Coordinates of C-alpha atoms in Angstrom, one line a residue:
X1 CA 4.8 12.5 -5.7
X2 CA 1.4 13.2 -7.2
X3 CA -0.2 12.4 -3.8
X4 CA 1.3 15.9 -2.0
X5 CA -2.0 17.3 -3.4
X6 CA -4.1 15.4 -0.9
X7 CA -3.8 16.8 2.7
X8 CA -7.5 15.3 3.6
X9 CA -9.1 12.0 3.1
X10 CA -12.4 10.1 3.9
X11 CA -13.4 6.7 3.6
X12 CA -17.2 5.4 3.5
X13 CA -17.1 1.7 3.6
X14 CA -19.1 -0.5 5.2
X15 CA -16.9 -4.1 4.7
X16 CA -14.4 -3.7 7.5
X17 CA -11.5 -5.2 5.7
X18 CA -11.7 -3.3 2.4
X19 CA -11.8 0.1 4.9
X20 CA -8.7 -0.7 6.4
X21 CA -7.2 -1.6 3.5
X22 CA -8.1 1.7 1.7
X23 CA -7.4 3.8 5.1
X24 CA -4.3 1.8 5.6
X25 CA -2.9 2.7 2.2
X26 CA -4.1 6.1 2.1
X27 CA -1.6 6.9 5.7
X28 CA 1.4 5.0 4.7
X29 CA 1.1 6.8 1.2
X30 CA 1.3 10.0 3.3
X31 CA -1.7 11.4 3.4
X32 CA -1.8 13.2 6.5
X33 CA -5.5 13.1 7.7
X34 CA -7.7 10.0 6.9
X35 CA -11.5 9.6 8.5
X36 CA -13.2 6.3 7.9
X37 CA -17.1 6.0 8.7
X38 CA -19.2 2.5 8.4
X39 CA -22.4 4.0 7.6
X40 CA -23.5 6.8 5.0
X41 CA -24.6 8.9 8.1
X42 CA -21.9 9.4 10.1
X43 CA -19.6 10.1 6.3
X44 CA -21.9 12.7 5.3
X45 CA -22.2 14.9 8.0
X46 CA -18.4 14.6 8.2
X47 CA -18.4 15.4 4.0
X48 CA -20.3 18.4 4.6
X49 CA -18.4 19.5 7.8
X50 CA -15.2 19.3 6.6
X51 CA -13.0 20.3 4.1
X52 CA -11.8 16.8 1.8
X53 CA -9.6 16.7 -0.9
X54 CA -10.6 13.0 -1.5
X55 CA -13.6 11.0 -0.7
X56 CA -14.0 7.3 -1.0
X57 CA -17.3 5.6 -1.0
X58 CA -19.0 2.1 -1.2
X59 CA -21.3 2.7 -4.3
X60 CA -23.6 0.0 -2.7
X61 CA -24.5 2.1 0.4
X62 CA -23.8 5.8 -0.8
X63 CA -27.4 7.3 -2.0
X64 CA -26.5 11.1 -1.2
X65 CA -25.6 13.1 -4.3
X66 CA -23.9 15.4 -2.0
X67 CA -20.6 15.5 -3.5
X68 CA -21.2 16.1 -7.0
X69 CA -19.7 19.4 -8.3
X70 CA -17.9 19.9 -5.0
X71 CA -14.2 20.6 -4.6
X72 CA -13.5 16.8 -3.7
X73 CA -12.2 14.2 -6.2
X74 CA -14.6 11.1 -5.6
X75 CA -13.6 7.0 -5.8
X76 CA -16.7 5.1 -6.2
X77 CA -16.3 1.4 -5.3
X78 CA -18.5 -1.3 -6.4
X79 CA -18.6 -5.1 -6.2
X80 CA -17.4 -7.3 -8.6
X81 CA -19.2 -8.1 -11.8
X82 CA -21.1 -4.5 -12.2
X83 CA -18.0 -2.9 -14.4
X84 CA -20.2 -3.4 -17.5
X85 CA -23.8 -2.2 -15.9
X86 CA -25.1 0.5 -16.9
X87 CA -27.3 1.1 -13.7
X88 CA -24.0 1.4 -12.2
X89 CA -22.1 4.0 -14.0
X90 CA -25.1 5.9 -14.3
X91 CA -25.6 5.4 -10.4
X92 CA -22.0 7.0 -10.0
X93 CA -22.0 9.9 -12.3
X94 CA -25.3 10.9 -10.4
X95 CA -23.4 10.4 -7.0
X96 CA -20.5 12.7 -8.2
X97 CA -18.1 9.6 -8.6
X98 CA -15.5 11.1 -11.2
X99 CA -14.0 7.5 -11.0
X100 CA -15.3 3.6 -10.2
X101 CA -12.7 0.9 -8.9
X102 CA -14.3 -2.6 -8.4
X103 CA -14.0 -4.7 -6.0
X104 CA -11.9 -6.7 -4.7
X105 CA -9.1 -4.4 -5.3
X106 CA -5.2 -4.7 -4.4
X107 CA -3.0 -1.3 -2.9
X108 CA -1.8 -1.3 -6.7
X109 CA -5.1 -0.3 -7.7
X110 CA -6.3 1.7 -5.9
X111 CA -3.1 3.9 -6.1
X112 CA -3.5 4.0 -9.8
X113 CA -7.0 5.2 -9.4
X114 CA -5.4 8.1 -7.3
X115 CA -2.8 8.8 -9.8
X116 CA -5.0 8.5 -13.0
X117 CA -7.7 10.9 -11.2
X118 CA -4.8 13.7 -10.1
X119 CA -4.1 13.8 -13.8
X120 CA -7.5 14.6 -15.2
X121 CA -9.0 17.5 -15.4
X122 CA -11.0 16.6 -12.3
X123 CA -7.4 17.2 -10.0
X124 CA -8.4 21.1 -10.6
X125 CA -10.8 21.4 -8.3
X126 CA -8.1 21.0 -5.5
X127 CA -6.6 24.2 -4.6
X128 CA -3.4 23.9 -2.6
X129 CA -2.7 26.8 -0.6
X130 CA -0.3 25.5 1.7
X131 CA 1.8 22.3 1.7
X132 CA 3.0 21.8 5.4
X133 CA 7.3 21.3 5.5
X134 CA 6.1 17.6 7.2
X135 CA 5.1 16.6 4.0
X136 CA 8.5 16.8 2.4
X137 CA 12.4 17.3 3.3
X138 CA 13.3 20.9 2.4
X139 CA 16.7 20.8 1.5
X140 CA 18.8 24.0 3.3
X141 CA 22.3 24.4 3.6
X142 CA 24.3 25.4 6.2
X143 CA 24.2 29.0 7.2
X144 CA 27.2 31.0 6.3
X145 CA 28.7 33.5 8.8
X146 CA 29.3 36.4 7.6

């Protein structure tokens, strides 16, 4: 699965609902580390601190264009009815949004955002250097005596 690449994950939403959804989804998809943050504040200092391989946002309250050329693949969400503003996209791009999902969205979705942005050129900027054995079933045999 596509996902494997993303060990890290934060989520800056400020509708309750649509953050668990999006946390929610993100854990049972196997993403092993998801931070969610109601306010722009507490999600940036976190962005800078840590190390992310995905960052979500709420277009509608994110003003910092902090993570534009980093090493994190960006979501932008935005409400329903904007797809075709200009204001919007351009908004976005400034933000460092390499993708926009509107809103309301289903698990579908927002898991085909995921996968369309892992197969852009974008998905380079992640760098895996080590996949933890959790992650995945390594299949070994049984030793043989010698």
């Amino acid at each position: 699965m596509p996902l494997l690449m993303i060990q890290r994950a934060l989520v800056m939403e400020e509708d309750s609902s649509t953050r668990l959804l999006i946390t929610e989804s993100l854990k049972s998809w196997g993403i092993p580390e998801v931070e969610d943050y109601a306010t722009e504040t507490l999600s940036l200092q976190r962005l800078l601190r840590g190390r992310f391989d995905l960052a979500i946002f709420d277009l509608g309250i994110w003003s910092s264009p902090i993570a534009a050329g980093g090493p994190t693949l960006v979501i932008a969400t935005y409400p329903l009815g904007s797809a075709n503003d200009a204001s919007v996209i351009l908004k976005a791009k400034r933000q460092g949004a390499d993708t926009l999902v509107e809103k309301p969205f289903k698990r579908l979705r927002l898991l085909r955002s995921i996968e369309a942005i892992l197969s852009t050129p974008a998905a380079r900027r992640l760098k895996i250097v080590e996949l933890p054995t959790s992650r995945f079933r390594l299949g070994i045999g049984r030793e043989q005596s010698s």
